[in-house]
Amino acid sequence: MADGLDRLWTPHRMTYISGGDRPEGGYEEPAGCPFCLAPGLPPERSLVVARGEHVFAVLNLYPYNPGHLLVCPYRHVADYTALDQAETVELAAFTQTAMRVVRQVSSAHGFNLGMNQGGVAGAGIAAHLHQHVVPRWGGDINFMPVIGRTKVLPQLLSDTRELLARAWPS
């Protein structure tokens, strides 16, 4: 029976939903961890926006909003309390810079910042700590995610990465 709704198909999301992109051994070991692998890949494949001494900023492959960044330590560590002082300081500084850069290039009105510590807290990759920096705009929660269970992203991730990387201070 027809329900009168149009469909916006996003088949690329099935890989995330089904876990089809998870390595066979999981994310516990650095060899299967996308956050450990990303810094070694070319920028157009890794989506890394900026690199520091202890942390890096990378676009979320499955963003909640355009410009959704993750700030990750290079070291494969799961818990925030396991970071050393230098990592903690640089993670905080990169989070601040990420907010400034996203505001500069996209005029974000606000941000959600956070870490999900452990699988029970919602971490998709609990084995490698990552700080979410999610830009928000007034009215960005519209009918698409609420009714259509679909998120509309107006820009390719590679284009977003290039825009943010160019604006990131050196």
mmCIF file of C-alpha atoms in Angstrom:
data_model
loop_
_atom_site.group_PDB
_atom_site.id
_atom_site.type_symbol
_atom_site.label_atom_id
_atom_site.label_comp_id
_atom_site.label_asym_id
_atom_site.label_seq_id
_atom_site.Cartn_x
_atom_site.Cartn_y
_atom_site.Cartn_z
ATOM 1 C CA MET A 1 0.000 0.000 0.000
ATOM 2 C CA ALA A 2 1.436 3.364 -0.996
ATOM 3 C CA ASP A 3 2.034 5.778 1.879
ATOM 4 C CA GLY A 4 2.442 8.934 -0.203
ATOM 5 C CA LEU A 5 6.040 9.511 0.882
ATOM 6 C CA ASP A 6 8.972 10.089 -1.412
ATOM 7 C CA ARG A 7 12.109 8.098 -0.689
ATOM 8 C CA LEU A 8 15.625 9.482 -0.522
ATOM 9 C CA TRP A 9 17.891 6.457 -0.763
ATOM 10 C CA THR A 10 21.223 6.490 1.074
ATOM 11 C CA PRO A 11 22.618 2.993 0.452
ATOM 12 C CA HIS A 12 26.132 4.058 1.505
ATOM 13 C CA ARG A 13 24.833 4.129 5.106
ATOM 14 C CA MET A 14 24.192 0.353 5.093
ATOM 15 C CA THR A 15 27.911 -0.318 5.495
ATOM 16 C CA TYR A 16 27.816 1.615 8.776
ATOM 17 C CA ILE A 17 24.512 0.150 9.955
ATOM 18 C CA SER A 18 25.474 -3.437 9.169
ATOM 19 C CA GLY A 19 29.037 -3.127 10.423
ATOM 20 C CA GLY A 20 30.230 -4.249 6.997
ATOM 21 C CA ASP A 21 33.269 -2.009 7.172
ATOM 22 C CA ARG A 22 34.506 -3.395 10.518
ATOM 23 C CA PRO A 23 37.780 -5.298 10.307
ATOM 24 C CA GLU A 24 37.613 -9.010 11.025
ATOM 25 C CA GLY A 25 39.537 -8.657 14.310
ATOM 26 C CA GLY A 26 37.568 -5.581 15.381
ATOM 27 C CA TYR A 27 38.964 -2.231 16.423
ATOM 28 C CA GLU A 28 40.838 -3.368 19.525
ATOM 29 C CA GLU A 29 44.171 -3.638 17.712
ATOM 30 C CA PRO A 30 45.770 -0.684 15.918
ATOM 31 C CA ALA A 31 46.067 -2.753 12.718
ATOM 32 C CA GLY A 32 42.267 -2.710 12.347
ATOM 33 C CA CYS A 33 41.577 0.712 13.819
ATOM 34 C CA PRO A 34 40.562 3.387 11.295
ATOM 35 C CA PHE A 35 41.886 6.123 13.605
ATOM 36 C CA CYS A 36 45.314 4.468 13.662
ATOM 37 C CA LEU A 37 45.263 3.911 9.891
ATOM 38 C CA ALA A 38 43.955 7.342 8.812
ATOM 39 C CA PRO A 39 47.133 9.403 9.413
ATOM 40 C CA GLY A 40 49.090 7.091 7.094
ATOM 41 C CA LEU A 41 46.663 7.386 4.177
ATOM 42 C CA PRO A 42 46.693 10.109 1.521
ATOM 43 C CA PRO A 43 44.530 13.104 2.621
ATOM 44 C CA GLU A 44 41.817 12.457 0.031
ATOM 45 C CA ARG A 45 41.326 8.916 1.418
ATOM 46 C CA SER A 46 41.950 9.579 5.094
ATOM 47 C CA LEU A 47 39.820 12.739 5.446
ATOM 48 C CA VAL A 48 42.475 14.067 7.869
ATOM 49 C CA VAL A 49 42.068 17.842 8.101
ATOM 50 C CA ALA A 50 45.010 18.762 10.344
ATOM 51 C CA ARG A 51 47.895 17.076 12.162
ATOM 52 C CA GLY A 52 49.524 18.004 15.427
ATOM 53 C CA GLU A 53 52.325 16.445 17.433
ATOM 54 C CA HIS A 54 50.037 14.234 19.562
ATOM 55 C CA VAL A 55 46.584 14.466 17.931
ATOM 56 C CA PHE A 56 44.933 14.992 14.564
ATOM 57 C CA ALA A 57 41.551 16.192 13.300
ATOM 58 C CA VAL A 58 39.650 14.032 10.825
ATOM 59 C CA LEU A 59 36.201 14.292 9.274
ATOM 60 C CA ASN A 60 33.681 11.781 10.533
ATOM 61 C CA LEU A 61 32.983 9.289 7.741
ATOM 62 C CA TYR A 62 29.350 9.120 8.923
ATOM 63 C CA PRO A 63 28.710 12.744 9.989
ATOM 64 C CA TYR A 64 25.768 13.968 12.009
ATOM 65 C CA ASN A 65 26.102 17.365 10.303
ATOM 66 C CA PRO A 66 28.356 18.844 7.611
ATOM 67 C CA GLY A 67 31.805 19.554 9.058
ATOM 68 C CA HIS A 68 31.510 16.943 11.850
ATOM 69 C CA LEU A 69 35.113 16.485 12.984
ATOM 70 C CA LEU A 70 36.799 14.004 15.291
ATOM 71 C CA VAL A 71 39.906 14.939 17.253
ATOM 72 C CA CYS A 72 41.957 11.804 17.935
ATOM 73 C CA PRO A 73 45.250 11.064 19.636
ATOM 74 C CA TYR A 74 47.725 9.210 17.431
ATOM 75 C CA ARG A 75 48.216 6.774 20.272
ATOM 76 C CA HIS A 76 45.718 3.892 20.332
ATOM 77 C CA VAL A 77 44.155 4.553 23.732
ATOM 78 C CA ALA A 78 40.523 4.043 24.742
ATOM 79 C CA ASP A 79 40.023 6.072 27.883
ATOM 80 C CA TYR A 80 40.313 9.825 28.394
ATOM 81 C CA THR A 81 42.065 9.272 31.718
ATOM 82 C CA ALA A 82 44.827 7.351 29.889
ATOM 83 C CA LEU A 83 45.940 10.438 27.938
ATOM 84 C CA ASP A 84 49.138 12.056 29.124
ATOM 85 C CA GLN A 85 49.285 15.785 29.789
ATOM 86 C CA ALA A 86 50.659 16.729 26.353
ATOM 87 C CA GLU A 87 47.933 14.733 24.589
ATOM 88 C CA THR A 88 45.229 16.239 26.787
ATOM 89 C CA VAL A 89 46.415 19.799 26.162
ATOM 90 C CA GLU A 90 46.716 19.332 22.401
ATOM 91 C CA LEU A 91 43.332 17.572 22.175
ATOM 92 C CA ALA A 92 41.728 20.580 23.898
ATOM 93 C CA ALA A 93 43.580 23.053 21.654
ATOM 94 C CA PHE A 94 42.607 21.145 18.492
ATOM 95 C CA THR A 95 38.978 21.117 19.636
ATOM 96 C CA GLN A 96 39.081 24.908 20.024
ATOM 97 C CA THR A 97 40.753 25.327 16.627
ATOM 98 C CA ALA A 98 38.209 23.006 15.016
ATOM 99 C CA MET A 99 35.396 25.187 16.345
ATOM 100 C CA ARG A 100 37.055 28.364 15.067
ATOM 101 C CA VAL A 101 37.723 26.885 11.622
ATOM 102 C CA VAL A 102 34.218 25.481 11.212
ATOM 103 C CA ARG A 103 32.722 28.821 12.292
ATOM 104 C CA GLN A 104 34.960 30.603 9.782
ATOM 105 C CA VAL A 105 34.073 28.417 6.786
ATOM 106 C CA SER A 106 30.435 27.612 7.496
ATOM 107 C CA SER A 107 29.110 30.109 10.052
ATOM 108 C CA ALA A 108 28.066 27.430 12.545
ATOM 109 C CA HIS A 109 25.743 28.823 15.228
ATOM 110 C CA GLY A 110 26.846 26.363 17.913
ATOM 111 C CA PHE A 111 28.485 22.988 18.565
ATOM 112 C CA ASN A 112 27.967 19.691 20.286
ATOM 113 C CA LEU A 113 31.234 18.452 21.793
ATOM 114 C CA GLY A 114 31.691 15.074 23.384
ATOM 115 C CA MET A 115 33.322 11.720 23.885
ATOM 116 C CA ASN A 116 31.496 8.438 24.219
ATOM 117 C CA GLN A 117 33.599 6.381 26.614
ATOM 118 C CA GLY A 118 32.937 2.694 25.990
ATOM 119 C CA GLY A 119 30.493 0.809 23.826
ATOM 120 C CA VAL A 120 27.739 1.075 26.423
ATOM 121 C CA ALA A 121 28.070 4.869 26.208
ATOM 122 C CA GLY A 122 27.554 4.824 22.448
ATOM 123 C CA ALA A 123 31.132 4.707 21.149
ATOM 124 C CA GLY A 124 31.151 3.048 17.733
ATOM 125 C CA ILE A 125 34.913 2.642 17.974
ATOM 126 C CA ALA A 126 35.452 2.419 21.724
ATOM 127 C CA ALA A 127 39.058 1.219 21.475
ATOM 128 C CA HIS A 128 40.397 4.561 20.200
ATOM 129 C CA LEU A 129 39.425 7.750 21.979
ATOM 130 C CA HIS A 130 37.950 10.512 19.821
ATOM 131 C CA GLN A 131 36.385 13.888 20.608
ATOM 132 C CA HIS A 132 33.358 14.787 18.469
ATOM 133 C CA VAL A 133 33.067 18.375 17.237
ATOM 134 C CA VAL A 134 29.617 18.642 15.657
ATOM 135 C CA PRO A 135 28.610 22.002 14.148
ATOM 136 C CA ARG A 136 25.006 23.098 14.641
ATOM 137 C CA TRP A 137 22.791 25.688 12.960
ATOM 138 C CA GLY A 138 19.434 27.042 13.978
ATOM 139 C CA GLY A 139 16.806 24.832 12.366
ATOM 140 C CA ASP A 140 19.240 22.046 11.404
ATOM 141 C CA ILE A 141 16.946 19.459 12.969
ATOM 142 C CA ASN A 142 14.281 19.316 10.335
ATOM 143 C CA PHE A 143 11.830 16.679 9.185
ATOM 144 C CA MET A 144 14.405 14.587 7.284
ATOM 145 C CA PRO A 145 16.120 12.913 10.263
ATOM 146 C CA VAL A 146 13.016 12.968 12.445
ATOM 147 C CA ILE A 147 10.465 11.597 9.983
ATOM 148 C CA GLY A 148 12.544 10.352 7.074
ATOM 149 C CA ARG A 149 15.381 8.913 9.200
ATOM 150 C CA THR A 150 17.758 10.451 6.648
ATOM 151 C CA LYS A 151 20.429 13.116 6.994
ATOM 152 C CA VAL A 152 20.985 15.426 4.051
ATOM 153 C CA LEU A 153 24.601 16.513 3.591
ATOM 154 C CA PRO A 154 25.031 19.295 1.045
ATOM 155 C CA GLN A 155 28.723 18.710 0.317
ATOM 156 C CA LEU A 156 30.993 15.776 -0.493
ATOM 157 C CA LEU A 157 33.281 14.804 2.388
ATOM 158 C CA SER A 158 36.362 15.340 0.217
ATOM 159 C CA ASP A 159 35.229 18.908 -0.544
ATOM 160 C CA THR A 160 34.523 19.573 3.138
ATOM 161 C CA ARG A 161 37.960 18.196 4.071
ATOM 162 C CA GLU A 162 39.662 20.473 1.537
ATOM 163 C CA LEU A 163 37.753 23.532 2.743
ATOM 164 C CA LEU A 164 38.581 22.913 6.415
ATOM 165 C CA ALA A 165 42.216 21.928 5.750
ATOM 166 C CA ARG A 166 42.812 25.177 3.806
ATOM 167 C CA ALA A 167 41.355 27.243 6.664
ATOM 168 C CA TRP A 168 43.224 25.381 9.448
ATOM 169 C CA PRO A 169 46.052 27.559 10.821
ATOM 170 C CA SER A 170 49.542 26.135 10.251
#
